[in-house]
Short mmCIF file of C-alpha atoms in Angstrom, two decimals:
data_model
loop_
_atom_site.label_atom_id
_atom_site.label_comp_id
_atom_site.label_asym_id
_atom_site.label_seq_id
_atom_site.Cartn_x
_atom_site.Cartn_y
_atom_site.Cartn_z
CA ASP A 1 0.03 63.42 60.75
CA LEU A 2 3.55 62.63 61.11
CA ALA A 3 4.53 65.39 63.44
CA ALA A 4 1.36 64.68 65.72
CA SER A 5 2.27 60.94 65.90
CA GLY A 6 5.23 61.95 68.01
CA LEU A 7 7.50 59.38 66.28
CA ILE A 8 10.11 61.85 65.53
CA GLN A 9 12.16 62.49 68.50
CA GLU A 10 15.60 63.33 69.45
CA GLY A 11 17.81 60.57 68.02
CA SER A 12 15.09 59.32 65.57
CA ARG A 13 16.73 57.74 62.33
CA VAL A 14 14.62 59.73 59.79
CA ARG A 15 15.62 60.77 56.23
CA TYR A 16 13.99 63.26 54.00
CA ARG A 17 14.33 62.80 50.28
CA LEU A 18 13.36 65.13 47.59
CA LEU A 19 12.96 63.36 44.21
CA LEU A 20 13.43 65.20 41.06
CA ALA A 21 12.46 64.26 37.50
CA GLY A 22 11.90 66.39 34.33
CA ASP A 23 13.84 67.75 31.45
CA PRO A 24 17.52 66.22 31.78
CA VAL A 25 19.09 69.66 31.18
CA ALA A 26 16.97 71.20 33.99
CA VAL A 27 17.71 68.38 36.25
CA GLU A 28 21.44 68.57 35.65
CA ASN A 29 21.38 72.41 36.20
CA TYR A 30 19.67 72.06 39.45
CA ALA A 31 21.94 69.18 40.64
CA ARG A 32 24.96 71.47 39.71
CA TRP A 33 23.34 74.32 41.87
CA ALA A 34 22.54 71.97 44.74
CA LYS A 35 25.97 70.54 44.95
CA ASP A 36 27.40 73.92 46.05
CA HIS A 37 24.50 74.46 48.64
CA LEU A 38 24.30 71.22 50.56
CA GLY A 39 23.95 71.61 54.31
CA ARG A 40 25.01 69.57 57.13
CA GLY A 41 23.93 65.82 56.67
CA GLU A 42 22.61 66.47 53.17
CA THR A 43 23.74 64.47 50.15
CA LEU A 44 23.07 64.48 46.39
CA GLU A 45 22.21 61.05 45.03
CA SER A 46 21.83 60.02 41.41
CA LEU A 47 22.00 56.77 39.46
CA ASP A 48 25.88 57.07 39.52
CA ASN A 49 26.25 57.02 43.35
CA ALA A 50 23.03 55.95 45.00
CA ARG A 51 23.04 52.14 44.15
CA PRO A 52 26.46 50.46 43.56
CA GLU A 53 24.88 47.42 42.01
CA ILE A 54 23.00 49.80 39.40
CA ARG A 55 26.02 51.79 38.86
CA SER A 56 28.21 48.55 38.24
CA GLY A 57 25.67 47.22 35.91
CA MET A 58 25.50 50.41 33.94
CA GLU A 59 29.17 50.44 33.61
CA ARG A 60 29.34 46.91 32.40
CA ALA A 61 26.70 47.68 29.98
CA GLY A 62 28.62 50.62 28.78
CA HIS A 63 31.78 48.69 28.31
CA PHE A 64 30.11 46.01 26.40
CA LEU A 65 28.46 48.69 24.03
CA ARG A 66 31.55 50.34 23.37
CA LEU A 67 33.14 46.98 22.73
CA VAL A 68 30.47 46.14 20.25
CA ALA A 69 30.78 49.59 18.60
CA MET A 70 34.49 49.22 18.14
CA LEU A 71 34.00 45.70 16.60
CA ALA A 72 31.47 47.13 14.27
CA VAL A 73 33.87 49.80 13.18
CA VAL A 74 36.76 47.14 12.62
CA LEU A 75 34.45 44.99 10.43
CA ALA A 76 33.20 47.98 8.40
CA ALA A 77 36.82 48.94 7.86
CA VAL A 78 37.87 45.50 6.56
CA ALA A 79 34.66 45.49 4.22
CA ILE A 80 35.53 48.76 2.87
CA GLY A 81 38.99 48.01 2.24
CA LEU A 82 38.20 44.65 0.53
CA SER A 83 35.49 46.28 -1.63
CA SER A 84 37.59 49.09 -2.65
CA ARG A 85 40.34 46.78 -4.01
CA ARG A 86 37.60 45.10 -6.12
CA TYR A 87 36.39 48.42 -7.26
CA ILE A 88 39.78 49.44 -8.47
CA ALA A 89 40.23 46.08 -10.26
CA ARG A 90 37.19 46.80 -12.27
CA HIS A 91 37.70 50.47 -13.14
CA VAL A 92 41.37 50.56 -13.72
CA GLY A 93 40.64 50.06 -17.50
CA ALA A 94 38.32 53.01 -17.61
CA CYS A 95 40.76 55.05 -15.69
CA ALA A 96 43.35 54.21 -18.35
CA VAL A 97 41.07 55.25 -21.11
CA MET A 98 40.37 58.68 -19.54
CA ARG A 99 44.17 59.14 -19.14
CA CYS A 100 44.40 58.53 -22.92
CA LEU A 101 41.72 61.16 -23.49
CA GLY A 102 43.86 63.71 -21.70
CA ALA A 103 42.40 63.50 -18.17
CA GLN A 104 44.75 64.67 -15.38
CA ARG A 105 45.43 62.71 -12.32
CA SER A 106 43.96 65.50 -10.16
CA GLN A 107 40.61 65.43 -12.30
CA LEU A 108 40.46 61.70 -11.98
CA LEU A 109 40.96 61.84 -8.12
CA ARG A 110 38.27 64.52 -7.73
CA LEU A 111 35.91 62.47 -9.93
CA TYR A 112 36.36 59.20 -7.86
CA LEU A 113 36.70 60.88 -4.57
CA GLY A 114 33.45 62.83 -5.27
CA GLU A 115 31.74 59.51 -6.02
CA PHE A 116 32.79 57.95 -2.73
CA LEU A 117 31.96 60.97 -0.80
CA LEU A 118 28.36 60.97 -2.16
CA LEU A 119 28.18 57.23 -1.53
CA GLY A 120 29.51 57.57 1.97
CA LEU A 121 27.12 60.33 2.84
CA ALA A 122 24.19 58.49 1.47
CA VAL A 123 25.09 55.25 3.31
CA SER A 124 25.95 56.96 6.67
CA THR A 125 22.68 58.82 6.42
CA LEU A 126 20.74 55.50 5.99
CA GLY A 127 22.75 54.05 8.98
CA VAL A 128 21.48 57.02 11.05
CA VAL A 129 17.90 56.40 9.93
CA LEU A 130 18.20 52.81 10.86
CA GLY A 131 19.46 53.75 14.31
CA PHE A 132 16.34 55.74 14.88
CA VAL A 133 14.09 52.99 13.59
CA LEU A 134 15.93 50.51 15.87
CA GLN A 135 15.66 52.83 18.92
CA PHE A 136 12.07 53.51 18.67
CA GLY A 137 11.41 49.85 17.70
CA LEU A 138 12.95 48.52 20.75
CA ALA A 139 11.05 51.09 22.85
CA PHE A 140 7.81 49.85 21.28
CA ALA A 141 8.61 46.17 21.83
CA VAL A 142 9.24 46.62 25.75
CA ARG A 143 6.43 49.15 26.01
CA ASP A 144 4.50 46.67 28.21
CA LEU A 145 7.55 46.02 30.54
CA VAL A 146 8.96 49.51 30.85
CA SER A 147 6.80 52.68 31.03
CA LEU A 148 9.57 54.94 29.67
CA GLU A 149 9.46 57.22 26.61
CA LEU A 150 12.97 57.63 25.14
CA PRO A 151 13.88 60.99 24.28
CA LEU A 152 14.83 62.21 20.83
CA PRO A 153 18.48 61.86 19.92
CA GLY A 154 20.11 65.26 19.44
CA PRO A 155 22.20 66.63 16.65
CA GLY A 156 25.33 65.19 18.36
CA PRO A 157 24.79 61.53 17.73
CA ILE A 158 23.73 62.16 14.09
CA ALA A 159 26.73 64.13 13.30
CA HIS A 160 28.92 61.59 14.96
CA GLY A 161 27.36 58.81 12.98
CA VAL A 162 27.78 60.48 9.64
CA LEU A 163 31.28 61.69 10.25
CA ALA A 164 32.37 58.23 11.42
CA GLY A 165 31.00 56.62 8.24
CA LEU A 166 32.77 59.34 6.10
CA LEU A 167 36.11 58.99 7.94
CA LEU A 168 35.97 55.06 7.55
CA MET A 169 35.25 55.40 3.87
CA LEU A 170 38.06 57.89 3.19
CA GLY A 171 40.57 56.14 5.53
CA PHE A 172 40.36 52.88 3.65
CA VAL A 173 39.43 54.18 0.10
CA ALA A 174 41.81 57.15 -0.43
CA PRO A 175 44.95 54.96 -0.51
CA GLN A 176 43.51 52.77 -3.22
CA LEU A 177 42.22 55.80 -5.32
CA LEU A 178 45.68 57.39 -5.18
CA LYS A 179 47.14 54.42 -6.90
CA LEU A 180 43.97 54.05 -9.35
CA VAL A 181 44.52 57.44 -10.74
CA GLU A 182 48.09 56.55 -11.60
CA ALA A 183 46.93 53.74 -14.04
CA PRO A 184 49.20 54.03 -17.07
CA PRO A 185 47.66 54.69 -20.59
CA ILE A 186 49.29 51.58 -21.88
CA ARG A 187 46.80 49.66 -19.94
CA VAL A 188 44.43 50.28 -22.71
CA LEU A 189 46.44 48.13 -25.04
CA ARG A 190 47.95 45.71 -22.65
CA ARG A 191 45.38 44.32 -20.58
CA GLU A 192 47.95 42.03 -18.67
CA TRP A 193 49.50 45.15 -17.23
CA PRO A 194 49.30 44.80 -13.43
CA VAL A 195 46.61 46.53 -11.62
CA MET A 196 47.97 49.42 -9.63
CA GLN A 197 47.05 48.96 -5.95
CA ALA A 198 48.22 50.51 -2.71
CA SER A 199 50.58 48.64 -0.59
CA SER A 200 48.63 46.83 2.12
CA ALA A 201 50.80 48.15 5.03
CA ARG A 202 50.60 51.82 3.85
CA ALA A 203 46.84 51.51 3.12
CA TRP A 204 46.07 50.11 6.50
CA LEU A 205 48.23 52.50 8.31
CA PHE A 206 46.63 55.31 6.58
CA GLY A 207 43.10 53.86 7.60
CA VAL A 208 44.25 53.49 11.19
CA LEU A 209 45.31 57.13 11.31
#
């Protein structure tokens, strides 16, 4: 009935909009195609450029979440570094005994590094599972306010979470382990022998790298 009404004439301020929704990959592919085929007076709008207030809000939220993630990584690094020093203080005697029984430094390093790798893999996997639970828990909590079904995370975030956990663990544990496997056999007889610990500056530099 719009054409019959005669409202659309020369100079009328009329805009036509085609709203698209669906699979994110399909929408992105269509947007990429449409960008190269826009005619005169046609524009392509999305959440990134259609509403400045929405875009600025999303940018601020993204900056905040990245800051929170960075703070979580720093706190995790400090916790790993402190706990690894306590671990070395408790196991330096056992390491010295194994040195007396003929264990080589390389064998001890593989043994302890294997333990920490398994621990890091288990804890990182647990963190990924908790992330899944938190995401769907939040979606369930706000189901009455927002009628939105969150998509399943792909393999990228899972791999990123596991690798981040393993790298943090290795970065702040490996320097301590390198000193632990150098525990002298005399430590078995002389308990007052100082505990071999990595230099704080070198350990933190290794972790930062």
